[in-house]
Amino acid sequence: MAAGLAAALGFAVPASAGPTLDKVKQAGAISCGVPTGIPGFAQPDNQGKYTGFDVDICRAISAAVFADPDKVKSVPLTAQQRFTALQSGEVDILARNTTWTLTRDTSLGLNFAGVNYYDGQGFMVHRKLNVKSAKELNGATVCVQPGTTNELNLADYFRANGMKFRPVVIEKLEEVLNAYFVGRCDAYTTDHSGLVALRGSRVPKPEDHVVLPEIISKEPLGPAVRHGDDRWFDVVKWSLFAMIEAEELGLTSKNIEEQAKGAGPSLQRFVGASGELGKMLGLDNRWAFNIVKQVGNYGESFDANLKPLGFERGLNRLWTRGGLMYAPPIR
Ligand SMILES: N[C@@H](CCC(=O)N[C@@H](CS)C(=O)NCC(=O)O)C(=O)O
């Protein structure tokens, strides 16, 4: 059927896969911008291969596009480098604790595919300072990374509370952490998830540091792509939604093969046994099956990567369990 006729009849037929999906298919890999190293989210092994909760988004897209989760080239990026790397085409996607804000969505030319982790900003302080609340930080020196929402929220918070602070702004994670550890700063501020992950793994003596109770901002973190390629945007969006929906449907990497034999209509559509949902995305109809089989559902990724570090689901529970994770209908 000609695409024009199909459109006139109300069917959606992808005219082409879109430049980024075509490029990715041709390259045989997805170039995925990740943080330089945050335990649980994106961490290199001794061969330089990255794994983690953020990396799993790229692995899911890889499973959807290539039926193979390993066609991912992880590109470590500091907060400062990340937007240029996406804009210039060095990476096809940012899967890197990036907060969805209006400015980034508009003037930086990003499209956020959704939220894979609802977070908020916090502070870590040296225990010996005996500080119990962020409200006691008047006059403090605070370490922070440039190009982050954290740098901006920090200024807002102190101003709103009529307090003074001295920022120590350092781009590289290793260096900003060291500056804090050696005592150049009284406090280090970043997303709460980062504080918990770093305190649990990168801090010489975790018991010497306290994460304060205040959460001073909303940090909805999610994968982002460039403006101007709706088809690629769709692929990234629905790959994330497929992970969330799979958890809601009770589909896991271990049971999906067996479950796929079931007759439920939403299940049949999800696994590609009925309908053409994959084709509409420019993918194989088994795209979502492959994501779950090869990477797992949202909860499996959370449990494998973040639970061992002591993370609770909290806001990141499914909407059916009192959380905010909600995928639109896959139909
Ligand atoms: N969510 C914030 C902060 C993201 C961020 O870059 N956080 C730091 C501290 S956890 C980080 O990931 N650093 C890792 C790196 O630079 O590799 C934003 O989008 O601006």
Coordinates of C-alpha atoms and ligand atoms in Angstrom, one line a residue:
M1 CA 0.0 0.0 0.0
A2 CA 1.3 3.4 -0.8
A3 CA 2.2 5.5 2.2
G4 CA -0.1 8.3 1.1
L5 CA -3.1 6.0 0.8
A6 CA -2.3 4.4 4.1
A7 CA -2.1 7.8 5.7
A8 CA -5.5 8.8 4.1
L9 CA -7.0 5.7 5.5
G10 CA -5.6 6.5 8.9
F11 CA -2.9 3.8 9.1
A12 CA 0.5 4.8 10.4
V13 CA 3.3 3.6 8.1
P14 CA 6.8 4.9 8.8
A15 CA 8.0 6.7 5.7
S16 CA 11.5 6.0 6.8
A17 CA 13.1 4.9 10.0
G18 CA 14.5 8.5 10.6
P19 CA 18.1 9.6 10.3
T20 CA 19.3 8.5 13.8
L21 CA 17.7 5.1 13.6
D22 CA 19.1 4.6 10.1
K23 CA 22.5 5.8 11.3
V24 CA 22.5 3.5 14.3
K25 CA 21.5 0.5 12.2
Q26 CA 24.3 1.3 9.8
A27 CA 26.9 1.8 12.5
G28 CA 25.7 -1.4 14.2
A29 CA 25.7 0.3 17.6
I30 CA 24.1 3.0 19.7
S31 CA 26.4 5.7 20.9
C32 CA 25.2 6.3 24.5
G33 CA 26.3 9.2 26.7
V34 CA 26.7 8.0 30.3
P35 CA 28.1 9.5 33.4
T36 CA 31.9 9.0 33.9
G37 CA 31.2 6.7 36.9
I38 CA 28.4 6.5 39.4
P39 CA 28.0 3.1 41.1
G40 CA 24.6 1.5 40.3
F41 CA 23.9 4.0 37.5
A42 CA 26.9 3.7 35.1
Q43 CA 30.2 2.2 36.2
P44 CA 33.0 0.8 34.0
D45 CA 34.6 -2.6 34.8
N46 CA 38.3 -3.1 34.4
Q47 CA 37.8 -3.6 30.6
G48 CA 36.0 -0.2 30.4
K49 CA 32.6 -1.8 29.8
Y50 CA 29.8 0.2 31.4
T51 CA 26.9 -1.4 33.3
G52 CA 24.2 0.1 35.5
F53 CA 20.7 1.4 35.7
D54 CA 21.2 4.2 33.2
V55 CA 23.2 1.9 30.8
D56 CA 20.2 -0.5 30.8
I57 CA 18.1 2.1 28.9
C58 CA 20.7 2.0 26.1
R59 CA 20.8 -1.8 26.3
A60 CA 17.0 -1.9 26.0
I61 CA 17.1 0.3 22.9
S62 CA 19.8 -2.0 21.5
A63 CA 17.6 -5.1 22.2
A64 CA 14.7 -3.3 20.5
V65 CA 16.8 -2.3 17.4
F66 CA 19.3 -5.2 17.1
A67 CA 17.7 -8.1 19.1
D68 CA 21.0 -7.9 21.0
P69 CA 21.5 -5.8 24.1
D70 CA 25.2 -5.4 23.7
K71 CA 25.4 -3.1 20.6
V72 CA 26.0 -0.1 22.9
K73 CA 29.0 2.1 22.8
S74 CA 29.1 3.9 26.1
V75 CA 30.6 7.4 26.0
P76 CA 31.5 8.8 29.5
L77 CA 30.5 12.5 29.8
T78 CA 30.8 15.0 32.5
A79 CA 27.8 17.2 33.2
Q80 CA 29.5 20.0 31.4
Q81 CA 30.2 18.0 28.2
R82 CA 27.0 16.1 27.8
F83 CA 24.8 18.6 25.9
T84 CA 27.4 19.4 23.3
A85 CA 28.1 15.7 22.8
L86 CA 24.4 15.2 22.0
Q87 CA 24.0 18.3 19.9
S88 CA 27.1 17.5 17.8
G89 CA 25.9 13.9 17.1
E90 CA 28.8 12.4 19.0
V91 CA 26.1 10.5 21.0
D92 CA 22.7 9.3 19.9
I93 CA 21.2 9.6 23.3
L94 CA 22.0 10.8 26.8
A95 CA 21.3 8.1 29.4
R96 CA 22.8 10.0 32.2
N97 CA 21.1 11.3 35.3
T98 CA 19.9 14.4 33.3
T99 CA 17.1 16.5 34.8
W100 CA 14.2 17.4 32.6
T101 CA 13.9 21.2 32.7
L102 CA 12.1 23.7 30.4
T103 CA 15.4 25.4 29.4
R104 CA 17.0 22.1 28.3
D105 CA 13.8 21.1 26.5
T106 CA 13.7 24.3 24.5
S107 CA 16.8 26.4 24.1
L108 CA 19.2 23.4 24.5
G109 CA 17.2 21.5 21.9
L110 CA 16.6 18.3 23.8
N111 CA 13.7 16.0 23.8
F112 CA 13.2 14.0 27.1
A113 CA 11.8 10.6 26.4
G114 CA 10.3 10.3 29.9
V115 CA 11.6 9.8 33.4
N116 CA 13.6 6.7 34.5
Y117 CA 14.3 8.0 38.0
Y118 CA 12.4 10.6 40.1
D119 CA 15.1 12.2 42.2
G120 CA 15.8 15.4 44.2
Q121 CA 18.9 17.3 45.3
G122 CA 20.5 16.8 48.7
F123 CA 23.7 17.6 50.7
M124 CA 26.4 15.4 52.2
V125 CA 28.5 16.9 55.0
H126 CA 31.4 15.8 57.2
R127 CA 30.0 14.2 60.3
K128 CA 32.5 16.0 62.5
L129 CA 30.8 19.3 61.7
N130 CA 27.8 18.1 63.6
V131 CA 25.3 19.6 61.2
K132 CA 21.9 18.0 61.3
S133 CA 20.0 20.1 58.7
A134 CA 20.8 22.0 55.6
K135 CA 19.3 25.1 57.4
E136 CA 22.5 25.1 59.5
L137 CA 24.8 25.6 56.5
N138 CA 24.9 29.4 56.6
G139 CA 28.4 30.5 55.6
A140 CA 29.4 27.0 54.4
T141 CA 31.7 26.1 51.5
V142 CA 29.9 23.8 49.1
C143 CA 31.4 21.6 46.4
V144 CA 29.3 21.3 43.2
Q145 CA 29.8 20.3 39.5
P146 CA 29.3 23.0 36.8
G147 CA 26.6 22.7 34.2
T148 CA 24.2 21.0 36.6
T149 CA 20.8 21.9 37.9
N150 CA 22.5 21.4 41.3
E151 CA 24.6 24.4 40.8
L152 CA 21.6 26.6 40.2
N153 CA 19.4 25.1 42.9
L154 CA 22.2 25.6 45.4
A155 CA 22.1 29.3 44.8
D156 CA 18.3 29.4 44.9
Y157 CA 18.1 27.5 48.2
F158 CA 20.6 29.7 50.1
R159 CA 19.0 32.8 48.8
A160 CA 15.5 31.7 49.6
N161 CA 16.6 30.9 53.2
G162 CA 18.6 34.1 53.6
M163 CA 21.9 32.2 54.0
K164 CA 25.4 32.8 52.5
F165 CA 27.6 30.1 51.0
R166 CA 30.9 29.9 49.0
P167 CA 30.7 27.6 46.0
V168 CA 33.7 25.4 44.9
V169 CA 32.9 24.5 41.4
I170 CA 34.8 21.6 39.8
E171 CA 33.9 19.8 36.6
K172 CA 35.4 16.3 37.1
L173 CA 33.6 14.0 39.6
E174 CA 36.8 12.5 40.9
E175 CA 38.2 16.0 41.6
V176 CA 35.1 17.4 43.2
L177 CA 34.8 14.4 45.5
N178 CA 38.4 14.7 46.5
A179 CA 38.0 18.4 47.2
Y180 CA 35.2 17.6 49.5
F181 CA 37.0 14.6 51.2
V182 CA 40.2 16.6 51.9
G183 CA 38.0 19.2 53.6
R184 CA 38.1 22.0 51.0
C185 CA 34.3 22.0 51.3
D186 CA 32.0 21.6 54.2
A187 CA 29.4 20.0 52.0
Y188 CA 29.0 18.3 48.7
T189 CA 25.7 18.8 46.8
T190 CA 24.2 16.7 44.0
D191 CA 21.1 14.5 43.3
H192 CA 20.2 12.4 46.3
S193 CA 20.7 9.2 44.3
G194 CA 24.3 10.3 43.5
L195 CA 25.0 11.1 47.2
V196 CA 23.8 7.7 48.3
A197 CA 25.7 5.8 45.5
L198 CA 28.9 7.8 46.1
R199 CA 28.8 7.7 49.9
G200 CA 28.3 3.9 49.8
S201 CA 31.1 3.2 47.4
R202 CA 33.6 6.0 46.7
V203 CA 33.9 7.5 50.2
P204 CA 36.9 6.2 52.2
K205 CA 34.9 6.0 55.4
P206 CA 31.2 6.3 54.8
E207 CA 30.5 6.7 58.5
D208 CA 32.4 9.9 58.6
H209 CA 29.8 11.5 56.2
V210 CA 26.1 12.3 56.6
V211 CA 23.5 12.8 53.9
L212 CA 21.2 15.6 55.3
P213 CA 17.4 15.0 55.3
E214 CA 16.4 18.0 53.1
I215 CA 15.5 17.4 49.5
I216 CA 15.7 20.9 48.0
S217 CA 14.5 20.3 44.4
K218 CA 12.7 18.1 41.9
E219 CA 15.1 16.2 39.7
P220 CA 13.2 14.0 37.2
L221 CA 16.0 12.2 35.5
G222 CA 15.5 10.6 32.1
P223 CA 17.0 9.8 28.7
A224 CA 17.2 12.6 26.2
V225 CA 17.7 12.9 22.4
R226 CA 18.1 15.8 20.0
H227 CA 15.3 17.9 18.6
G228 CA 14.3 17.1 15.0
D229 CA 14.2 13.4 14.8
D230 CA 10.7 12.3 16.0
R231 CA 11.2 8.6 14.9
W232 CA 14.3 8.1 17.1
F233 CA 12.5 10.0 19.9
D234 CA 9.7 7.5 19.6
V235 CA 12.0 4.5 19.7
V236 CA 13.7 5.8 22.9
K237 CA 10.4 6.7 24.5
W238 CA 8.7 3.4 23.9
S239 CA 11.7 1.4 24.9
L240 CA 11.6 3.0 28.3
F241 CA 7.8 2.6 28.4
A242 CA 8.2 -1.1 27.5
M243 CA 10.4 -1.7 30.5
I244 CA 7.8 -0.1 32.8
E245 CA 4.8 -1.7 31.2
A246 CA 6.5 -5.1 31.4
E247 CA 6.7 -4.7 35.2
E248 CA 3.1 -3.9 35.3
L249 CA 2.2 -6.9 33.2
G250 CA 4.3 -9.1 35.5
L251 CA 6.7 -10.0 32.6
T252 CA 10.3 -10.6 33.5
S253 CA 13.4 -11.8 31.7
K254 CA 12.9 -15.2 33.3
N255 CA 9.2 -15.7 32.5
I256 CA 8.5 -13.9 29.3
E257 CA 9.3 -16.8 27.0
E258 CA 6.6 -18.9 28.9
Q259 CA 4.2 -16.0 29.4
A260 CA 4.3 -15.1 25.7
K261 CA 2.3 -18.3 25.0
G262 CA -0.6 -16.8 26.9
A263 CA -3.7 -15.5 25.1
G264 CA -4.4 -12.1 26.8
P265 CA -4.8 -9.4 24.1
S266 CA -2.4 -6.8 25.7
L267 CA 0.2 -9.5 26.3
Q268 CA -0.2 -10.7 22.7
R269 CA 0.4 -7.2 21.4
F270 CA 3.3 -6.6 23.8
V271 CA 5.2 -9.6 22.7
G272 CA 4.4 -9.0 19.0
A273 CA 2.2 -12.0 18.5
S274 CA -0.6 -9.8 17.2
G275 CA -0.6 -6.3 15.6
E276 CA 2.3 -4.4 14.0
L277 CA 3.4 -2.2 16.9
G278 CA 7.1 -2.9 16.2
K279 CA 6.8 -2.0 12.6
M280 CA 5.1 1.3 13.5
L281 CA 8.3 2.2 15.3
G282 CA 10.5 1.1 12.4
L283 CA 11.5 -2.0 14.4
D284 CA 10.9 -5.8 14.5
N285 CA 7.5 -6.7 16.1
R286 CA 9.4 -8.6 18.8
W287 CA 11.1 -5.3 20.0
A288 CA 9.4 -5.3 23.4
F289 CA 9.8 -9.1 23.9
N290 CA 13.5 -8.7 23.2
I291 CA 13.9 -5.8 25.7
V292 CA 12.3 -7.8 28.5
K293 CA 14.1 -11.1 27.6
Q294 CA 17.5 -9.5 27.2
V295 CA 17.5 -6.7 29.6
G296 CA 14.6 -7.1 32.0
N297 CA 11.7 -5.0 33.1
Y298 CA 12.0 -1.7 35.0
G299 CA 11.9 -3.3 38.5
E300 CA 14.4 -6.0 37.5
S301 CA 16.9 -3.3 36.4
F302 CA 16.3 -1.3 39.6
D303 CA 16.7 -4.4 41.8
A304 CA 19.8 -5.6 40.0
N305 CA 21.6 -2.3 40.0
L306 CA 20.3 -0.1 42.8
K307 CA 18.9 -2.3 45.5
P308 CA 22.3 -3.7 46.4
L309 CA 23.4 -0.1 47.2
G310 CA 20.4 0.2 49.6
F311 CA 18.1 2.2 47.3
E312 CA 14.3 2.0 48.0
R313 CA 11.8 2.3 45.1
G314 CA 10.0 5.2 46.8
L315 CA 8.5 7.5 44.1
N316 CA 9.9 5.1 41.5
R317 CA 7.4 2.4 42.3
L318 CA 4.7 1.7 39.7
W319 CA 1.6 3.9 39.8
T320 CA -0.3 0.8 40.8
R321 CA 1.8 0.6 44.0
G322 CA 1.7 4.3 44.9
G323 CA 4.6 5.5 42.8
L324 CA 4.9 7.6 39.7
M325 CA 6.1 5.1 37.1
Y326 CA 3.3 4.9 34.5
A327 CA 3.6 3.9 30.8
P328 CA 1.0 5.0 28.3
P329 CA -0.9 2.2 26.6
I330 CA 1.2 0.0 24.3
R331 CA -1.4 -0.4 21.6
Ligands
LIG1 N1 20.7 15.9 37.5 C1 21.6 17.0 37.5 C2 23.0 16.5 37.9 C3 23.6 15.5 37.0 C4 25.1 15.3 37.3 O1 25.9 15.5 36.4 N2 25.5 14.8 38.5 C5 26.8 14.5 38.9 C6 27.0 14.1 40.3 S1 26.2 12.6 40.8 C7 27.4 13.4 38.0 O2 26.6 12.7 37.4 N3 28.6 13.3 37.8 C8 29.1 12.2 37.1 C9 30.1 12.6 36.1 O3 30.5 13.8 36.0 O4 30.6 11.7 35.5 C10 21.6 17.6 36.1 O5 20.9 17.1 35.2 O6 22.1 18.7 36.0

